[in-house]
Coordinates of C-alpha atoms in Angstrom, one line a residue:
Chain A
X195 CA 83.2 74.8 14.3
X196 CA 81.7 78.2 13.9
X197 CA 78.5 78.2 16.5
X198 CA 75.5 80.1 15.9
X199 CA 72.8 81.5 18.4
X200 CA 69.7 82.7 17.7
X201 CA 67.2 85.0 19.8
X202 CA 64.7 84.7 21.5
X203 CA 63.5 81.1 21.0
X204 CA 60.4 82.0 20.4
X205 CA 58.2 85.2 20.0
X206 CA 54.1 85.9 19.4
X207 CA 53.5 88.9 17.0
X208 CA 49.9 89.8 16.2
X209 CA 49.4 90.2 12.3
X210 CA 50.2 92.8 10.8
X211 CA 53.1 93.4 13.3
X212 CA 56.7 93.1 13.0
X213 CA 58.8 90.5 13.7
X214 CA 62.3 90.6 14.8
X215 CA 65.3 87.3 15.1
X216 CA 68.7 87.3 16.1
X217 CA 71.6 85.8 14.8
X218 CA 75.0 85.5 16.3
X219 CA 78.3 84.0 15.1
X220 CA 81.2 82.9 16.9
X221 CA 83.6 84.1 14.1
X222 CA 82.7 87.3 11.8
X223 CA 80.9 85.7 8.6
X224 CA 82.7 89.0 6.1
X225 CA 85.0 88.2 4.0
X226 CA 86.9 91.2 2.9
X227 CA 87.8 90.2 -0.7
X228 CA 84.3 90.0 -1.9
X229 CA 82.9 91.9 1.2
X230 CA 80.3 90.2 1.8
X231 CA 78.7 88.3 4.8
X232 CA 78.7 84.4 4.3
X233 CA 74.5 83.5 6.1
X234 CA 71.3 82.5 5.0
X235 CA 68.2 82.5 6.7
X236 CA 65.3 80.2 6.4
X237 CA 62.0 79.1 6.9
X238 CA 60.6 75.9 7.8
X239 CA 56.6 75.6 8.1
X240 CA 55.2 72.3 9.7
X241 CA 55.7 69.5 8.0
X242 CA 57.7 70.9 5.2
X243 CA 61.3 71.4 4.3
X244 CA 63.1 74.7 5.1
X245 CA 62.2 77.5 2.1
X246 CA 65.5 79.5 1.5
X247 CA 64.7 83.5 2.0
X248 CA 67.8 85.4 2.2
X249 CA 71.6 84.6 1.4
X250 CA 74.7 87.0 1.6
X251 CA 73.3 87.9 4.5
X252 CA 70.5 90.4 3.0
X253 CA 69.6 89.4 -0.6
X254 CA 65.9 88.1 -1.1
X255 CA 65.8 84.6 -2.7
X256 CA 63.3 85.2 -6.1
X257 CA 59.5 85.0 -5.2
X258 CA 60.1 85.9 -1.4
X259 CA 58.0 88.5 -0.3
X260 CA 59.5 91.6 0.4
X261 CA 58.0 92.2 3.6
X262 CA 61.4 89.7 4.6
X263 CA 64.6 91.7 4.8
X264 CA 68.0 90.6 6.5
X265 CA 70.6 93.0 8.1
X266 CA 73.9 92.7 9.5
X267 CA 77.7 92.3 9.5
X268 CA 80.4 90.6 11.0
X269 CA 79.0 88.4 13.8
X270 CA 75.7 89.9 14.3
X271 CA 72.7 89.5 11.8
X272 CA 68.9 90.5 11.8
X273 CA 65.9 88.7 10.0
X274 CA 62.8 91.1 9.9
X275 CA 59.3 90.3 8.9
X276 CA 58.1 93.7 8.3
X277 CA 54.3 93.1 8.8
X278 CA 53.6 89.4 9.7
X279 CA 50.7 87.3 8.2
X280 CA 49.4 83.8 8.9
X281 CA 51.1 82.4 6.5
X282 CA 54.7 83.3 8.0
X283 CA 54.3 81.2 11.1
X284 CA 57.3 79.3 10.7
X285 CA 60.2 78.5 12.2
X286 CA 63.4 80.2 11.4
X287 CA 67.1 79.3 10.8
X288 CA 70.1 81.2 10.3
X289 CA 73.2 79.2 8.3
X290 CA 77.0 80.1 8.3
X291 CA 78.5 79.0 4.7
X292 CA 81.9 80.7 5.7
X293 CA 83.5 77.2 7.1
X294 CA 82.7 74.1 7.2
X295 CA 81.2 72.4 8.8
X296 CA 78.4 75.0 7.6
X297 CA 76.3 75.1 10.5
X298 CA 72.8 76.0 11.7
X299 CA 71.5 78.1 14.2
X300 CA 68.5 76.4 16.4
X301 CA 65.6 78.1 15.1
X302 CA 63.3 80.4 16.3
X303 CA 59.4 79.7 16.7
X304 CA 57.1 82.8 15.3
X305 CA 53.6 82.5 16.3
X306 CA 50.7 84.5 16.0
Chain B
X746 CA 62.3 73.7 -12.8
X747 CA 65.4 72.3 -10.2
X748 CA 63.8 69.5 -8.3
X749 CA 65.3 67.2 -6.1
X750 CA 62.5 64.2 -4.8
X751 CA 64.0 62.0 -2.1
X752 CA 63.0 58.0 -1.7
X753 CA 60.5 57.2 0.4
X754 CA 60.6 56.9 4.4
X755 CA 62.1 53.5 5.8
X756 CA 61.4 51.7 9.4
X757 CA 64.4 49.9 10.0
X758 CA 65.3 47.5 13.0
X759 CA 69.0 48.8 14.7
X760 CA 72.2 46.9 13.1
X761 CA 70.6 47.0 9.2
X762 CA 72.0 49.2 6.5
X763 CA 70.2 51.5 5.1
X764 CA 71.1 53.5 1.5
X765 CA 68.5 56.6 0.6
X766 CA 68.3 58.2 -3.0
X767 CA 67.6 62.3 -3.9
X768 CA 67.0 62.1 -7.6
X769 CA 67.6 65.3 -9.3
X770 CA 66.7 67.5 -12.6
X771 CA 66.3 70.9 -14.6
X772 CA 69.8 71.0 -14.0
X773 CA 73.2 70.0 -14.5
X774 CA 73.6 67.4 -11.7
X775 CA 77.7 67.4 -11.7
X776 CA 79.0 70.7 -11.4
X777 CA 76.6 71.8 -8.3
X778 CA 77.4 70.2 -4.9
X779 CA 74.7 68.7 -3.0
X780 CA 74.3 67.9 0.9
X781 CA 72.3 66.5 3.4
X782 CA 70.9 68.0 6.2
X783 CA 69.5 65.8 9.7
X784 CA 66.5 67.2 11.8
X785 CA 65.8 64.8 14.8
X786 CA 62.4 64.6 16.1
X787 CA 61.2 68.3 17.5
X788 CA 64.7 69.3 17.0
X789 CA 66.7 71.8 14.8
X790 CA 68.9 71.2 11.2
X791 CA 72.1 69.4 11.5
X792 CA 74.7 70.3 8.3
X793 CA 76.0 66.6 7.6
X794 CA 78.1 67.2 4.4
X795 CA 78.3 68.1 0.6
X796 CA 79.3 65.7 -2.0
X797 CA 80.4 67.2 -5.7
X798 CA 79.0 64.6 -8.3
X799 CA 81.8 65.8 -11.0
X800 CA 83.9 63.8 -9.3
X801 CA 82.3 62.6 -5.7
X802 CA 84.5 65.1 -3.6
X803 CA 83.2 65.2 -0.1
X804 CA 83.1 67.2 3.0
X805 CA 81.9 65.7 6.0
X806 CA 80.9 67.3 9.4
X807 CA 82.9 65.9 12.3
X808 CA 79.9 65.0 13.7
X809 CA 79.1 62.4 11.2
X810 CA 82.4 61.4 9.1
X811 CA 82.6 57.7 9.4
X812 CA 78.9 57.5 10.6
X813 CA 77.0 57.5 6.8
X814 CA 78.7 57.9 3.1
X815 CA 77.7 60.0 0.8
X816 CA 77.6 59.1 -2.9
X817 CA 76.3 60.6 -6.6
X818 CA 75.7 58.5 -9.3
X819 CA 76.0 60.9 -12.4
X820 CA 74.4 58.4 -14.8
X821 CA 70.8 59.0 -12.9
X822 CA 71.5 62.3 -11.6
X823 CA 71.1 60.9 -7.6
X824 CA 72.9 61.2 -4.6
X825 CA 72.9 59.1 -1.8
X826 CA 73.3 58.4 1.5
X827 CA 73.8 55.3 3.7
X828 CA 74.3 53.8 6.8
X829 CA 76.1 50.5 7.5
X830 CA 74.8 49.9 10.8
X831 CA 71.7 51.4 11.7
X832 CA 71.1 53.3 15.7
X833 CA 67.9 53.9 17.4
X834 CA 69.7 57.6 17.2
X835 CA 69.8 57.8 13.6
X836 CA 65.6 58.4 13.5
X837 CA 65.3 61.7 11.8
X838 CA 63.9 63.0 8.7
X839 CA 67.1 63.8 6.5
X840 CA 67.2 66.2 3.7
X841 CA 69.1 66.6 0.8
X842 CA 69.2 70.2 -1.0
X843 CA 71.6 71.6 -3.9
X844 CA 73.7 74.5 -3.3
X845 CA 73.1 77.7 -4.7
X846 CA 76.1 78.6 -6.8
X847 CA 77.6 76.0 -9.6
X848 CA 80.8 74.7 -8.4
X849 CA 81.0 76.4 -5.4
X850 CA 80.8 74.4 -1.7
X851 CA 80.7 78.2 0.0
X852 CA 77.2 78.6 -0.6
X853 CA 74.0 78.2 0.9
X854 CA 71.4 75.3 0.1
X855 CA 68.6 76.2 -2.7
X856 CA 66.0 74.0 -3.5
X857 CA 65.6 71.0 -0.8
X858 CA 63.9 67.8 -1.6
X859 CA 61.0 66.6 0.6
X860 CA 62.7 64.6 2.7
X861 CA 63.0 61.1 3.9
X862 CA 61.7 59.8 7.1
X863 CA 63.9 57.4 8.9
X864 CA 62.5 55.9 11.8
X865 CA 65.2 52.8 13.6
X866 CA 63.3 50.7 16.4
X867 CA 63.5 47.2 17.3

């Protein structure tokens, strides 16, 4: 199975601020035929299922704010909340659809 | 409007089966695969497996092949999944969500239903 780590676990940003998570694979998530990176990120608020924001690694699902942006190649991947507001308190997941089983990273807790 | 609206949550004693429905619509319900996805108590999400309702392919995590089956009724536009013999470590809320590309199992999940509470205690 392809693990995934995120970093940190958790992080406090005052609004307004940005917001920074990690995301490492244990096998590069490119595939050179359609060159393009095989994640997802995220976002869980409490008590809700996670909300979709970015797949191939840096697209913006439709209606997510563009203050969310995803970076990265290979094994290493960035999610960036470019100025965060109350709303985006949340906890956040990276996903590998390269190989199955598709697996998660753990999360990472953004508080204000 | 995709929406996928899961069956409601279950209290269970351990040893009892258990079978729980994601209903589906505003789209075609057989040529998108659909999984489920397990988040324990305070815990992260755990990728359990996709099914294909075209023609009930599935793909299984290791972690849970031979623990629940998956299964799409195309008549009703549902997918299930079930347990034959309930643990005190299957309480979790599971989801089910569609993946995002028609036909392909590479993809990522996009919508997710609301989820069904199982909780297993004698």
């Amino acid at each position: 199975d392809i693990v995934m780590t995120q970093s940190p676990d958790s992080l406090t940003v005052s609004l307004g601020e940005r917001a920074t998570i990690n995301c490492t694979s244990s096998q590069s998530l490119l595939y050179s035929y359609n060159n393009k990176n095989y994640l997802a990120w995220y976002q869980q608020t409490p008590g809700q299922p996670p909300r979709l924001l970015i797949f191939w690694a840096s697209t913006r699902e439709s209606g997510v704010p563009d203050r969310f942006s995803g970076s990265g190649s290979g094994t290493h991947f960035t999610l960036t909340i470019s100025s965060l507001q109350a709303e985006d308190v949340a906890v956040y997941y990276c996903q590998q659809y390269s190989s199955a089983p598709f697996t998660f990273g753990p999360g990472t807790k953004v508080d204000i | 409007e995709v929406q996928l609206v899961q069956s409601g949550a279950e209290v269970k004693k351990p040893g009892e089966s258990l079978k729980i429905s994601c209903k589906t619509s505003g789209y075609s319900f057989s040529t998108y695969w659909i999984g489920w996805v397990r988040q324990m108590p305070g815990k992260g999400l755990e990728w359990m497996g996709i099914i294909y309702p075209g023609d009930s392919d599935t793909r299984y995590s290791p972690s849970f092949e031979g623990q629940v089956i998956m299964s799409a009724d195309k008549s009703i536009n549902t997918a299930y999944l079930q347990w034959s013999s309930l643990k005190t470590s299957d309480t979790a809320m599971y989801y089910c969500a569609r993946l995002g590309l028609a036909t392909i199992w590479s993809s990522w999940f996009d919508p997710w239903g609301q989820g069904t509470l199982v909780i297993v205690s004698s």
